[in-house]
Amino acid sequence: MSLPNLLITDHDLSTLALLKFALGKHAYNLLKASTEAECLEIVTQVSNLSLMILDLKLDHDQGLNILKKVLSISPTLPIILTANQADAYIISSALYQ
């Protein structure tokens, strides 16, 4: 049986490493992307993604655009959105996508 695929998309390499370390202890096949292009490539090529963690500040505030693109490719993919507290308005906007 194969492990569930989890995509972590974040521009901060230290955050990627931390999440990979924390989640790698569990039964996931961790995929990581640090750019919009990498993220969309994985979403289009890996048909059995189980979950995505998306930094809304990715690529200079382009997280909402990436979210829209990902949902158009894979509308049923569960996505956890991350942002710092100062970016609460971005999360509010993302909830209405």
Tab-separated table of C-alpha atoms in Angstrom, residues 2-96:
chain	number	residue	atom	x	y	z
A	2	SER	CA	1.392	3.392	-0.945
A	3	LEU	CA	1.654	6.325	1.422
A	4	PRO	CA	-0.685	9.315	1.007
A	5	ASN	CA	0.870	12.198	-0.932
A	6	LEU	CA	1.094	15.491	0.937
A	7	LEU	CA	2.191	18.623	-0.942
A	8	ILE	CA	3.798	21.413	1.080
A	9	THR	CA	4.036	24.699	-0.833
A	10	ASP	CA	5.980	27.476	0.882
A	11	HIS	CA	8.532	30.052	-0.286
A	12	ASP	CA	10.469	29.904	2.979
A	13	LEU	CA	12.936	27.031	2.750
A	14	SER	CA	13.301	26.849	6.535
A	15	THR	CA	9.526	26.444	6.905
A	16	LEU	CA	9.589	23.718	4.247
A	17	ALA	CA	12.345	21.921	6.124
A	18	LEU	CA	10.533	22.255	9.456
A	19	LEU	CA	7.248	20.931	8.070
A	20	LYS	CA	9.034	18.101	6.299
A	21	PHE	CA	10.780	17.177	9.550
A	22	ALA	CA	7.580	17.387	11.639
A	23	LEU	CA	5.361	15.560	9.173
A	24	GLY	CA	7.994	13.139	7.943
A	25	LYS	CA	7.653	11.188	11.164
A	26	HIS	CA	4.183	10.205	10.047
A	27	ALA	CA	3.135	7.997	7.177
A	28	TYR	CA	3.174	10.531	4.322
A	29	ASN	CA	4.991	10.807	1.044
A	30	LEU	CA	6.035	14.452	1.331
A	31	LEU	CA	6.295	16.552	-1.809
A	32	LYS	CA	7.542	20.112	-1.595
A	33	ALA	CA	7.305	23.167	-3.812
A	34	SER	CA	8.728	26.629	-3.252
A	35	THR	CA	7.324	28.336	-6.355
A	36	GLU	CA	4.019	28.558	-8.174
A	37	ALA	CA	5.454	26.642	-11.130
A	38	GLU	CA	6.673	23.776	-8.941
A	39	CYS	CA	3.340	23.628	-7.135
A	40	LEU	CA	1.244	23.526	-10.312
A	41	GLU	CA	3.548	20.947	-11.888
A	42	ILE	CA	3.059	18.608	-8.927
A	43	VAL	CA	-0.703	19.188	-8.795
A	44	THR	CA	-1.054	18.356	-12.491
A	45	GLN	CA	1.321	15.378	-12.487
A	46	VAL	CA	0.454	13.667	-9.196
A	47	SER	CA	-3.122	12.464	-9.508
A	48	ASN	CA	-3.466	11.079	-6.004
A	49	LEU	CA	-2.649	14.034	-3.753
A	50	SER	CA	-4.296	13.618	-0.362
A	51	LEU	CA	-3.622	17.062	1.084
A	52	MET	CA	-1.892	20.342	0.300
A	53	ILE	CA	-0.464	22.939	2.679
A	54	LEU	CA	-0.268	26.317	0.920
A	55	ASP	CA	1.485	29.458	2.104
A	56	LEU	CA	-0.690	32.359	0.984
A	57	LYS	CA	2.379	34.623	0.849
A	58	LEU	CA	4.028	32.429	-1.773
A	59	ASP	CA	5.567	34.319	-4.700
A	60	HIS	CA	4.964	37.804	-3.297
A	61	ASP	CA	1.316	37.512	-2.249
A	62	GLN	CA	0.335	35.281	-5.171
A	63	GLY	CA	-1.036	32.572	-2.889
A	64	LEU	CA	-4.654	33.404	-3.721
A	65	ASN	CA	-3.965	33.093	-7.439
A	66	ILE	CA	-2.236	29.769	-6.863
A	67	LEU	CA	-5.188	28.620	-4.761
A	68	LYS	CA	-7.584	29.433	-7.611
A	69	LYS	CA	-5.427	27.570	-10.130
A	70	VAL	CA	-5.048	24.517	-7.888
A	71	LEU	CA	-8.795	24.379	-7.244
A	72	SER	CA	-9.501	24.594	-10.977
A	73	ILE	CA	-7.195	21.605	-11.553
A	74	SER	CA	-8.213	19.592	-8.492
A	75	PRO	CA	-11.434	20.997	-6.981
A	76	THR	CA	-11.764	18.300	-4.297
A	77	LEU	CA	-8.195	18.510	-2.978
A	78	PRO	CA	-8.187	19.431	0.733
A	79	ILE	CA	-5.974	22.491	1.278
A	80	ILE	CA	-4.643	23.926	4.528
A	81	LEU	CA	-3.826	27.626	4.168
A	82	THR	CA	-1.017	29.234	6.130
A	83	ALA	CA	-0.141	32.890	6.697
A	84	ASN	CA	1.077	34.987	9.568
A	85	GLN	CA	-1.380	36.773	11.838
A	86	ALA	CA	-0.923	40.079	10.007
A	87	ASP	CA	-2.303	38.415	6.873
A	88	ALA	CA	-5.697	37.483	8.278
A	89	TYR	CA	-7.421	39.453	5.491
A	90	ILE	CA	-5.784	37.170	2.919
A	91	ILE	CA	-7.182	34.103	4.649
A	92	SER	CA	-10.618	35.716	4.774
A	93	SER	CA	-10.437	36.309	1.025
A	94	ALA	CA	-9.287	32.745	0.389
A	95	LEU	CA	-12.289	31.287	2.194
A	96	TYR	CA	-14.578	32.691	-0.482
